[in-house]
Structure formats: structure tokens, C-alpha cells
Amino acid sequence: MSKLVRFGVSLEEDLLMKFDSLIRRQKYTNRSEALRDLIRNELVKKEWMENKEVTGVITIVYDHHVRELINKMLDIQHDYYSHILSNQHIHIDHHNCFEIIVTKGKSKEIEDLYRKLKSIKSVKHAGFMMATQGKDLV
Ligand code: NI
């Protein structure tokens, strides 16, 4: 682990109050840890912008009675089989399915996979979360 360095930050009182209120709601016990996480989030965004090797999660909600949708979704996922680490299917109710796809690979390719799945006709909702392989984070 690298050396801990202290530094001073100057900012408007109102902004600091808003920051403290925000991090309190997020259950941080101190500003340092909240600031570390903000920095790490920006570094993860940078990895994604620079098309690095990353991880990410895609979620999809759809009605499984729409057969064409399922075939399309499977075709697309098989095109990206090397980027998909796992796939969990949850039956929400009689009609609706919730799928969680854990991905790993170049960020642009994972984004392409997400866009292809999201744009399938009749998908009710598609969600996306950027993550990292953690190699470049402290
Ligand atoms: Ni289902």
C-alpha cells in the first residue's frame, strides 16, 4: 500500500455543507474515505473512456412470452460469449424476467454489447454499471 499523504482543500462553505450532507446519507464516517471513492470512480470512468480491460454489469427486464426477443438476446450474447463471465436469470413473476450479465473485456466492446441488448424491441428496461478489474486502483 502506498504512503498516506495529507493535503488541504479550500472550497466554499455551502459546497462543503452539501458534500457533508451527501456523504452522511451515503453512510461515510469521514470525508477522506468519501473523497477516495470519488477519485476511484473518476479513475474507473477514465479506464472506460480509454477502452481498457474492465468489468461491468448489464441488467435486462423483459417479458419472456415475447419469443423473438429471447432468440435475439441469445444470438447477441453468443456473439459476445468471450466477454460474458456469468449470466443469472430470475423469474420475477409469471411474465417478467430479470437477467444479470456480468462482463469482462475492452470497455468499448462491453458498451456495444449493452447497446445491442438494450435496443432489442420489447426490452422493458436495460441497466448498466461500470466496474473495474482493479489493477490500476489503490
Ligand atoms: Ni424467466
PDB file of C-alpha atoms and ligand atoms in Angstrom:
ATOM      1  CA  MET A   1       0.000   0.000   0.000  1.00  0.00           C
ATOM      2  CA  SER A   2       1.345   3.427  -0.869  1.00  0.00           C
ATOM      3  CA  LYS A   3       2.209   6.146   1.649  1.00  0.00           C
ATOM      4  CA  LEU A   4      -0.633   8.208   3.122  1.00  0.00           C
ATOM      5  CA  VAL A   5      -0.355  11.919   2.201  1.00  0.00           C
ATOM      6  CA  ARG A   6      -2.348  14.763   3.780  1.00  0.00           C
ATOM      7  CA  PHE A   7      -3.339  17.805   1.753  1.00  0.00           C
ATOM      8  CA  GLY A   8      -5.515  20.864   2.355  1.00  0.00           C
ATOM      9  CA  VAL A   9      -8.593  21.627   0.274  1.00  0.00           C
ATOM     10  CA  SER A  10     -10.239  25.048   0.031  1.00  0.00           C
ATOM     11  CA  LEU A  11     -13.856  25.241  -1.016  1.00  0.00           C
ATOM     12  CA  GLU A  12     -16.984  27.297  -0.436  1.00  0.00           C
ATOM     13  CA  GLU A  13     -18.706  26.674   2.900  1.00  0.00           C
ATOM     14  CA  ASP A  14     -22.060  25.955   1.198  1.00  0.00           C
ATOM     15  CA  LEU A  15     -20.434  23.382  -1.058  1.00  0.00           C
ATOM     16  CA  LEU A  16     -18.746  21.687   1.890  1.00  0.00           C
ATOM     17  CA  MET A  17     -22.093  21.552   3.749  1.00  0.00           C
ATOM     18  CA  LYS A  18     -23.688  19.915   0.732  1.00  0.00           C
ATOM     19  CA  PHE A  19     -20.812  17.454   0.482  1.00  0.00           C
ATOM     20  CA  ASP A  20     -21.078  16.564   4.186  1.00  0.00           C
ATOM     21  CA  SER A  21     -24.831  16.088   3.908  1.00  0.00           C
ATOM     22  CA  LEU A  22     -24.385  13.909   0.816  1.00  0.00           C
ATOM     23  CA  ILE A  23     -21.727  11.655   2.345  1.00  0.00           C
ATOM     24  CA  ARG A  24     -23.668  11.350   5.608  1.00  0.00           C
ATOM     25  CA  ARG A  25     -26.620   9.967   3.630  1.00  0.00           C
ATOM     26  CA  GLN A  26     -24.219   7.566   1.922  1.00  0.00           C
ATOM     27  CA  LYS A  27     -23.056   6.380   5.369  1.00  0.00           C
ATOM     28  CA  TYR A  28     -19.462   7.577   5.141  1.00  0.00           C
ATOM     29  CA  THR A  29     -17.941   8.199   8.549  1.00  0.00           C
ATOM     30  CA  ASN A  30     -15.334  10.672   7.282  1.00  0.00           C
ATOM     31  CA  ARG A  31     -14.587  12.958   4.329  1.00  0.00           C
ATOM     32  CA  SER A  32     -11.336  11.195   3.421  1.00  0.00           C
ATOM     33  CA  GLU A  33     -12.994   7.903   2.553  1.00  0.00           C
ATOM     34  CA  ALA A  34     -15.736   9.692   0.572  1.00  0.00           C
ATOM     35  CA  LEU A  35     -13.107  11.635  -1.354  1.00  0.00           C
ATOM     36  CA  ARG A  36     -11.098   8.466  -2.052  1.00  0.00           C
ATOM     37  CA  ASP A  37     -14.209   6.845  -3.527  1.00  0.00           C
ATOM     38  CA  LEU A  38     -14.963   9.893  -5.686  1.00  0.00           C
ATOM     39  CA  ILE A  39     -11.411   9.757  -7.046  1.00  0.00           C
ATOM     40  CA  ARG A  40     -11.643   5.987  -7.650  1.00  0.00           C
ATOM     41  CA  ASN A  41     -14.936   6.467  -9.504  1.00  0.00           C
ATOM     42  CA  GLU A  42     -13.312   9.025 -11.786  1.00  0.00           C
ATOM     43  CA  LEU A  43     -10.377   6.647 -12.401  1.00  0.00           C
ATOM     44  CA  VAL A  44     -12.823   3.870 -13.341  1.00  0.00           C
ATOM     45  CA  LYS A  45     -14.605   6.257 -15.740  1.00  0.00           C
ATOM     46  CA  LYS A  46     -11.196   7.049 -17.256  1.00  0.00           C
ATOM     47  CA  GLU A  47     -10.490   3.322 -17.768  1.00  0.00           C
ATOM     48  CA  TRP A  48     -13.793   3.067 -19.644  1.00  0.00           C
ATOM     49  CA  MET A  49     -13.077   6.176 -21.742  1.00  0.00           C
ATOM     50  CA  GLU A  50      -9.651   4.804 -22.693  1.00  0.00           C
ATOM     51  CA  ASN A  51     -11.019   1.408 -23.782  1.00  0.00           C
ATOM     52  CA  LYS A  52      -9.124  -0.505 -21.087  1.00  0.00           C
ATOM     53  CA  GLU A  53      -9.812  -4.056 -19.867  1.00  0.00           C
ATOM     54  CA  VAL A  54     -12.701  -3.610 -17.441  1.00  0.00           C
ATOM     55  CA  THR A  55     -15.616  -5.400 -15.832  1.00  0.00           C
ATOM     56  CA  GLY A  56     -19.245  -4.355 -15.915  1.00  0.00           C
ATOM     57  CA  VAL A  57     -22.773  -5.497 -15.171  1.00  0.00           C
ATOM     58  CA  ILE A  58     -25.728  -5.364 -17.544  1.00  0.00           C
ATOM     59  CA  THR A  59     -29.296  -5.894 -16.340  1.00  0.00           C
ATOM     60  CA  ILE A  60     -32.307  -6.536 -18.537  1.00  0.00           C
ATOM     61  CA  VAL A  61     -36.009  -6.804 -17.735  1.00  0.00           C
ATOM     62  CA  TYR A  62     -38.269  -8.353 -20.341  1.00  0.00           C
ATOM     63  CA  ASP A  63     -41.386 -10.423 -20.888  1.00  0.00           C
ATOM     64  CA  HIS A  64     -40.341 -13.976 -21.744  1.00  0.00           C
ATOM     65  CA  HIS A  65     -43.558 -14.533 -23.720  1.00  0.00           C
ATOM     66  CA  VAL A  66     -42.055 -12.397 -26.492  1.00  0.00           C
ATOM     67  CA  ARG A  67     -40.246 -15.292 -28.196  1.00  0.00           C
ATOM     68  CA  GLU A  68     -38.485 -13.232 -30.859  1.00  0.00           C
ATOM     69  CA  LEU A  69     -36.880 -11.145 -28.137  1.00  0.00           C
ATOM     70  CA  ILE A  70     -35.373 -14.182 -26.413  1.00  0.00           C
ATOM     71  CA  ASN A  71     -33.879 -15.523 -29.657  1.00  0.00           C
ATOM     72  CA  LYS A  72     -32.347 -12.152 -30.454  1.00  0.00           C
ATOM     73  CA  MET A  73     -30.980 -11.793 -26.938  1.00  0.00           C
ATOM     74  CA  LEU A  74     -29.383 -15.246 -27.058  1.00  0.00           C
ATOM     75  CA  ASP A  75     -27.868 -14.607 -30.503  1.00  0.00           C
ATOM     76  CA  ILE A  76     -26.274 -11.377 -29.279  1.00  0.00           C
ATOM     77  CA  GLN A  77     -24.970 -12.960 -26.079  1.00  0.00           C
ATOM     78  CA  HIS A  78     -23.421 -15.830 -28.049  1.00  0.00           C
ATOM     79  CA  ASP A  79     -21.698 -13.294 -30.324  1.00  0.00           C
ATOM     80  CA  TYR A  80     -20.098 -11.911 -27.146  1.00  0.00           C
ATOM     81  CA  TYR A  81     -19.545 -15.211 -25.294  1.00  0.00           C
ATOM     82  CA  SER A  82     -15.900 -14.358 -24.572  1.00  0.00           C
ATOM     83  CA  HIS A  83     -16.984 -11.148 -22.787  1.00  0.00           C
ATOM     84  CA  ILE A  84     -19.627 -12.776 -20.598  1.00  0.00           C
ATOM     85  CA  LEU A  85     -18.433 -14.255 -17.288  1.00  0.00           C
ATOM     86  CA  SER A  86     -21.831 -15.214 -15.935  1.00  0.00           C
ATOM     87  CA  ASN A  87     -25.488 -14.793 -16.603  1.00  0.00           C
ATOM     88  CA  GLN A  88     -28.191 -15.041 -13.969  1.00  0.00           C
ATOM     89  CA  HIS A  89     -31.839 -15.351 -14.904  1.00  0.00           C
ATOM     90  CA  ILE A  90     -34.502 -14.561 -12.304  1.00  0.00           C
ATOM     91  CA  HIS A  91     -38.221 -15.157 -12.903  1.00  0.00           C
ATOM     92  CA  ILE A  92     -39.788 -12.048 -11.375  1.00  0.00           C
ATOM     93  CA  ASP A  93     -43.386 -13.148 -11.937  1.00  0.00           C
ATOM     94  CA  HIS A  94     -45.472 -15.054 -14.493  1.00  0.00           C
ATOM     95  CA  HIS A  95     -44.433 -12.671 -17.315  1.00  0.00           C
ATOM     96  CA  ASN A  96     -41.324 -10.785 -16.354  1.00  0.00           C
ATOM     97  CA  CYS A  97     -37.732 -11.948 -16.291  1.00  0.00           C
ATOM     98  CA  PHE A  98     -34.713 -10.184 -14.834  1.00  0.00           C
ATOM     99  CA  GLU A  99     -31.330 -11.011 -16.270  1.00  0.00           C
ATOM    100  CA  ILE A 100     -27.963 -10.035 -14.794  1.00  0.00           C
ATOM    101  CA  ILE A 101     -24.991 -10.328 -17.138  1.00  0.00           C
ATOM    102  CA  VAL A 102     -21.500  -9.990 -15.671  1.00  0.00           C
ATOM    103  CA  THR A 103     -18.987  -8.914 -18.292  1.00  0.00           C
ATOM    104  CA  LYS A 104     -15.229  -8.581 -18.672  1.00  0.00           C
ATOM    105  CA  GLY A 105     -13.202  -7.192 -21.584  1.00  0.00           C
ATOM    106  CA  LYS A 106     -12.467  -3.992 -23.518  1.00  0.00           C
ATOM    107  CA  SER A 107     -14.878  -1.277 -22.442  1.00  0.00           C
ATOM    108  CA  LYS A 108     -15.971  -0.351 -25.980  1.00  0.00           C
ATOM    109  CA  GLU A 109     -16.957  -3.952 -26.691  1.00  0.00           C
ATOM    110  CA  ILE A 110     -18.917  -4.206 -23.445  1.00  0.00           C
ATOM    111  CA  GLU A 111     -20.682  -0.945 -24.277  1.00  0.00           C
ATOM    112  CA  ASP A 112     -21.531  -2.339 -27.726  1.00  0.00           C
ATOM    113  CA  LEU A 113     -22.974  -5.471 -26.114  1.00  0.00           C
ATOM    114  CA  TYR A 114     -25.076  -3.325 -23.776  1.00  0.00           C
ATOM    115  CA  ARG A 115     -26.374  -1.128 -26.602  1.00  0.00           C
ATOM    116  CA  LYS A 116     -27.275  -4.145 -28.732  1.00  0.00           C
ATOM    117  CA  LEU A 117     -29.206  -5.780 -25.874  1.00  0.00           C
ATOM    118  CA  LYS A 118     -30.862  -2.528 -24.822  1.00  0.00           C
ATOM    119  CA  SER A 119     -32.102  -1.755 -28.325  1.00  0.00           C
ATOM    120  CA  ILE A 120     -33.870  -5.108 -28.820  1.00  0.00           C
ATOM    121  CA  LYS A 121     -37.553  -4.375 -29.404  1.00  0.00           C
ATOM    122  CA  SER A 122     -39.759  -5.091 -26.346  1.00  0.00           C
ATOM    123  CA  VAL A 123     -36.971  -4.957 -23.741  1.00  0.00           C
ATOM    124  CA  LYS A 124     -38.703  -3.206 -20.825  1.00  0.00           C
ATOM    125  CA  HIS A 125     -35.590  -1.926 -19.109  1.00  0.00           C
ATOM    126  CA  ALA A 126     -31.841  -2.228 -19.508  1.00  0.00           C
ATOM    127  CA  GLY A 127     -29.361  -1.073 -16.905  1.00  0.00           C
ATOM    128  CA  PHE A 128     -25.614  -0.793 -16.878  1.00  0.00           C
ATOM    129  CA  MET A 129     -22.908  -0.447 -14.262  1.00  0.00           C
ATOM    130  CA  MET A 130     -19.271   0.303 -14.976  1.00  0.00           C
ATOM    131  CA  ALA A 131     -16.769  -1.558 -12.844  1.00  0.00           C
ATOM    132  CA  THR A 132     -13.069  -2.260 -12.932  1.00  0.00           C
ATOM    133  CA  GLN A 133     -10.654  -5.146 -12.826  1.00  0.00           C
ATOM    134  CA  GLY A 134      -8.996  -3.186 -10.009  1.00  0.00           C
ATOM    135  CA  LYS A 135      -5.414  -3.466 -11.275  1.00  0.00           C
ATOM    136  CA  ASP A 136      -4.840   0.289 -11.555  1.00  0.00           C
ATOM    137  CA  LEU A 137      -6.693   1.291  -8.397  1.00  0.00           C
ATOM    138  CA  VAL A 138      -5.272   1.724  -4.891  1.00  0.00           C
TER     139      VAL A 138
HETATM  140 NI    NI B   1     -37.809 -16.007 -16.518  1.00  0.00          NI
END
